[in-house]
Each structure stands twice: as C-alpha cells, then as structure tokens.
Amino acid sequence: MKNILFLALGLLLSGLQSCSDKNGDMIWDYAPYILSMDVVDSEGRNLLDPDVEGNIIGEKIEMFYDDECYPVRLAEIPEMQSRYYYPRFFGLVRSQKWDYEAHEFTVWQLFWGEFDCADSKSYSFSLQFPERNGLTYEFDLKIRNKGGDNVTRELKVNGKKLEDPSSFTIVLQ
C-alpha cells in the first residue's frame, strides 16, 4: 500500500512539473481583425434592418480592396474561436451581431474582414454607396504586431483616426 501511495505521489509531482513554461516558448494566439459598421439615419434608426421603414437593403453597397469589388451579401459571420485559426476573408457581409450575454442575434451590421493580426501589415479599402450620390468612405488600417500581446490596430476613416478601431457608425441622410 505504501508503494502505491509513493508511486501516485511521484506521478502527481512529475505531472505538475511538466506544466511549467519557464524554459519553453510561449505560443500566442491572435484573433483576426473584423471591422463592424452600423448604418443609421439621422434619427438613429438601423438602415440595415429589414423591419425598419426606409432601409437600404435593396441598395448597392460595395467595398473596394486590392483592385477587387466586394458587393455586400447576406451571410452569418463565423463564430470567433478561442484558439488561433487562419483568418478567413469573407468580404463585405450584412449580418446580425451575436449578443453573448443575451444568447441571441441583435442589431444588423456590416462586417468587413477577416484580416490576420499575427503579422504587421497595412490595408486600404473604400466603402461606396453608389445610390447615395456616390458617398464614399476611405479606410486605412494598420496592424502592428510587436510580438507577445503587443498588437495594435489603428483605423483611419477619411484621414481621421478612430478611437475604437473595431467599429464605425455611418449616418446616411
């Protein structure tokens, strides 16, 4: 019985030692970048919601990036995963945002992405509303990864830096 107890204690202690990461390399997981955009009217009504009178669902909305045109399409955004996965570029999508606390889909938004945050890179893209007198928004995104948890994202819209680089509200008249 005494031998079994010592064997169990030895296995437990050796198992605890293997959990140490003092001498090993840390592997960092980076969530991809997704820009979410609200499109509202001057009264704050969500113009992407099919239940809102005067919505813009039938209007042409396009994102231009890297000499390609990405028209808006209806789709669900892939659920964010807890481990690193290679970002999947899905273009410009109109979808409902998932509320993790309420466990339901809530507001309709435009989503643009995904972009990899594991490397430092700059992106330029423009969002156009041709049926709104050619209304255009120019975006400049800079992702800087200095290693570890030192990742910054900077977003400028029409030359103005945004405080929150992950979301933007467009007000249409």
Coordinates of C-alpha atoms in Angstrom, one line a residue:
M1 CA 0.0 0.0 0.0
K2 CA 2.9 2.3 0.9
N3 CA 4.5 1.7 -2.5
I4 CA 1.3 2.6 -4.4
L5 CA 1.0 5.8 -2.4
F6 CA 4.6 6.8 -3.2
L7 CA 4.0 5.9 -6.9
A8 CA 0.9 8.0 -7.1
L9 CA 2.6 11.0 -5.3
G10 CA 5.6 10.7 -7.7
L11 CA 3.3 10.7 -10.8
L12 CA 1.4 13.7 -9.4
L13 CA 4.6 15.7 -8.8
S14 CA 6.1 14.9 -12.2
G15 CA 2.8 15.9 -13.8
L16 CA 2.9 19.3 -12.1
Q17 CA 6.5 19.8 -13.2
S18 CA 5.6 19.3 -16.9
C19 CA 3.1 22.1 -16.7
S20 CA 5.8 24.7 -16.1
D21 CA 6.6 27.0 -19.1
K22 CA 9.6 28.7 -17.6
N23 CA 12.0 27.5 -20.2
G24 CA 9.6 26.9 -23.1
D25 CA 8.5 29.3 -25.8
M26 CA 5.1 31.0 -25.4
I27 CA 2.8 30.5 -28.3
W28 CA 0.5 33.4 -28.9
D29 CA -3.0 33.2 -30.4
Y30 CA -4.2 36.3 -32.4
A31 CA -7.8 36.8 -33.1
P32 CA -8.4 38.1 -36.6
Y33 CA -9.5 41.7 -37.2
I34 CA -13.1 42.3 -38.3
L35 CA -14.5 45.8 -38.8
S36 CA -18.1 46.2 -37.9
M37 CA -20.2 49.1 -39.2
D38 CA -23.5 50.4 -38.2
V39 CA -25.5 52.2 -40.9
V40 CA -28.2 54.5 -39.4
D41 CA -30.2 57.5 -40.4
S42 CA -30.1 60.9 -38.7
E43 CA -32.7 59.6 -36.2
G44 CA -30.5 56.6 -35.3
R45 CA -32.7 54.0 -37.0
N46 CA -30.8 51.0 -38.3
L47 CA -30.9 51.1 -42.1
L48 CA -29.7 47.5 -42.4
D49 CA -32.7 46.1 -40.5
P50 CA -35.4 44.7 -42.9
D51 CA -38.1 45.7 -40.4
V52 CA -37.1 49.4 -40.5
E53 CA -39.0 51.6 -42.9
G54 CA -36.7 53.3 -45.4
N55 CA -33.9 50.6 -45.0
I56 CA -31.2 50.4 -47.6
I57 CA -31.2 46.6 -48.1
G58 CA -32.0 46.8 -51.8
E59 CA -29.4 49.5 -52.5
K60 CA -26.0 48.8 -53.9
I61 CA -23.2 48.8 -51.2
E62 CA -19.7 47.9 -52.3
M63 CA -16.2 47.6 -50.7
F64 CA -13.2 48.1 -52.9
Y65 CA -9.9 46.4 -51.8
D66 CA -6.8 45.4 -53.6
D67 CA -8.3 46.1 -57.1
E68 CA -11.4 44.0 -56.3
C69 CA -15.0 44.9 -55.7
Y70 CA -16.9 43.2 -52.9
P71 CA -20.6 43.8 -53.0
V72 CA -22.5 43.4 -49.8
R73 CA -24.1 40.0 -49.3
L74 CA -26.2 38.4 -46.6
A75 CA -24.4 35.8 -44.5
E76 CA -23.6 34.8 -41.0
I77 CA -20.3 35.7 -39.5
P78 CA -18.2 32.7 -38.4
E79 CA -18.1 32.4 -34.7
M80 CA -14.9 33.6 -33.1
Q81 CA -12.8 30.7 -31.9
S82 CA -10.7 30.6 -28.8
R83 CA -7.6 29.2 -30.5
Y84 CA -5.6 30.6 -33.4
Y85 CA -7.0 29.8 -36.7
Y86 CA -6.0 31.2 -40.1
P87 CA -8.3 34.2 -40.8
R88 CA -10.9 33.6 -43.5
F89 CA -11.6 36.6 -45.7
F90 CA -15.3 36.8 -46.2
G91 CA -15.6 40.2 -47.8
L92 CA -18.4 42.6 -47.0
V93 CA -21.3 41.0 -45.2
R94 CA -24.7 42.2 -43.8
S95 CA -25.4 40.1 -40.7
Q96 CA -26.8 40.3 -37.2
K97 CA -24.4 40.7 -34.3
W98 CA -24.4 37.9 -31.8
D99 CA -25.0 39.1 -28.2
Y100 CA -23.1 36.7 -26.0
E101 CA -24.9 37.8 -22.8
A102 CA -28.4 37.5 -24.2
H103 CA -27.6 34.5 -26.3
E104 CA -29.3 35.9 -29.4
F105 CA -28.8 37.8 -32.6
T106 CA -29.4 41.5 -32.1
V107 CA -28.6 44.5 -34.4
W108 CA -28.0 44.3 -38.1
Q109 CA -24.5 45.5 -39.1
L110 CA -22.0 45.4 -42.0
F111 CA -18.9 43.3 -41.3
W112 CA -15.6 43.5 -43.3
G113 CA -12.8 41.1 -42.8
E114 CA -11.2 38.9 -41.6
F115 CA -7.6 40.2 -41.5
D116 CA -4.6 38.5 -39.9
C117 CA -3.2 40.1 -36.8
A118 CA -0.2 37.7 -36.5
D119 CA 1.9 40.0 -38.7
S120 CA 2.3 43.7 -39.1
K121 CA 0.5 45.0 -42.3
S122 CA -1.3 47.9 -43.7
Y123 CA -4.6 47.8 -45.7
S124 CA -6.5 50.4 -47.6
F125 CA -10.1 50.0 -48.7
S126 CA -13.1 52.1 -49.6
L127 CA -16.8 51.7 -48.9
Q128 CA -19.2 53.1 -51.5
F129 CA -22.9 53.8 -51.6
P130 CA -23.4 54.5 -55.4
E131 CA -27.2 55.2 -54.9
R132 CA -26.4 57.8 -52.2
N133 CA -24.7 60.3 -54.7
G134 CA -21.6 58.1 -54.7
L135 CA -21.0 58.5 -51.0
T136 CA -17.5 57.0 -50.2
Y137 CA -15.6 56.3 -47.1
E138 CA -11.8 55.7 -47.3
F139 CA -10.3 53.4 -44.7
D140 CA -6.7 52.9 -43.8
L141 CA -6.0 50.1 -41.4
K142 CA -2.6 49.4 -39.8
I143 CA -2.0 46.3 -37.7
R144 CA 1.3 46.2 -35.8
N145 CA 2.4 43.0 -34.1
K146 CA 5.5 43.6 -32.0
G147 CA 5.3 40.1 -30.5
G148 CA 3.6 38.7 -27.5
D149 CA 0.4 40.6 -26.5
N150 CA 1.8 43.8 -28.1
V151 CA -0.6 44.1 -31.0
T152 CA -2.1 47.4 -32.0
R153 CA -4.8 48.2 -34.6
E154 CA -5.2 51.7 -36.0
L155 CA -8.1 52.7 -38.3
K156 CA -8.4 56.0 -40.1
V157 CA -11.7 56.9 -41.9
N158 CA -11.3 59.7 -44.5
G159 CA -8.0 60.6 -42.8
K160 CA -9.4 60.8 -39.3
K161 CA -8.1 58.3 -36.7
L162 CA -10.8 56.4 -34.8
E163 CA -10.7 55.9 -31.1
D164 CA -12.1 52.4 -31.4
P165 CA -10.6 50.7 -34.5
S166 CA -13.1 47.8 -34.5
S167 CA -16.3 49.6 -35.2
F168 CA -17.6 52.6 -37.1
T169 CA -21.1 54.2 -37.5
I170 CA -22.2 55.6 -40.8
V171 CA -25.0 58.2 -40.7
L172 CA -27.0 58.4 -44.0
Q173 CA -29.3 61.3 -44.7

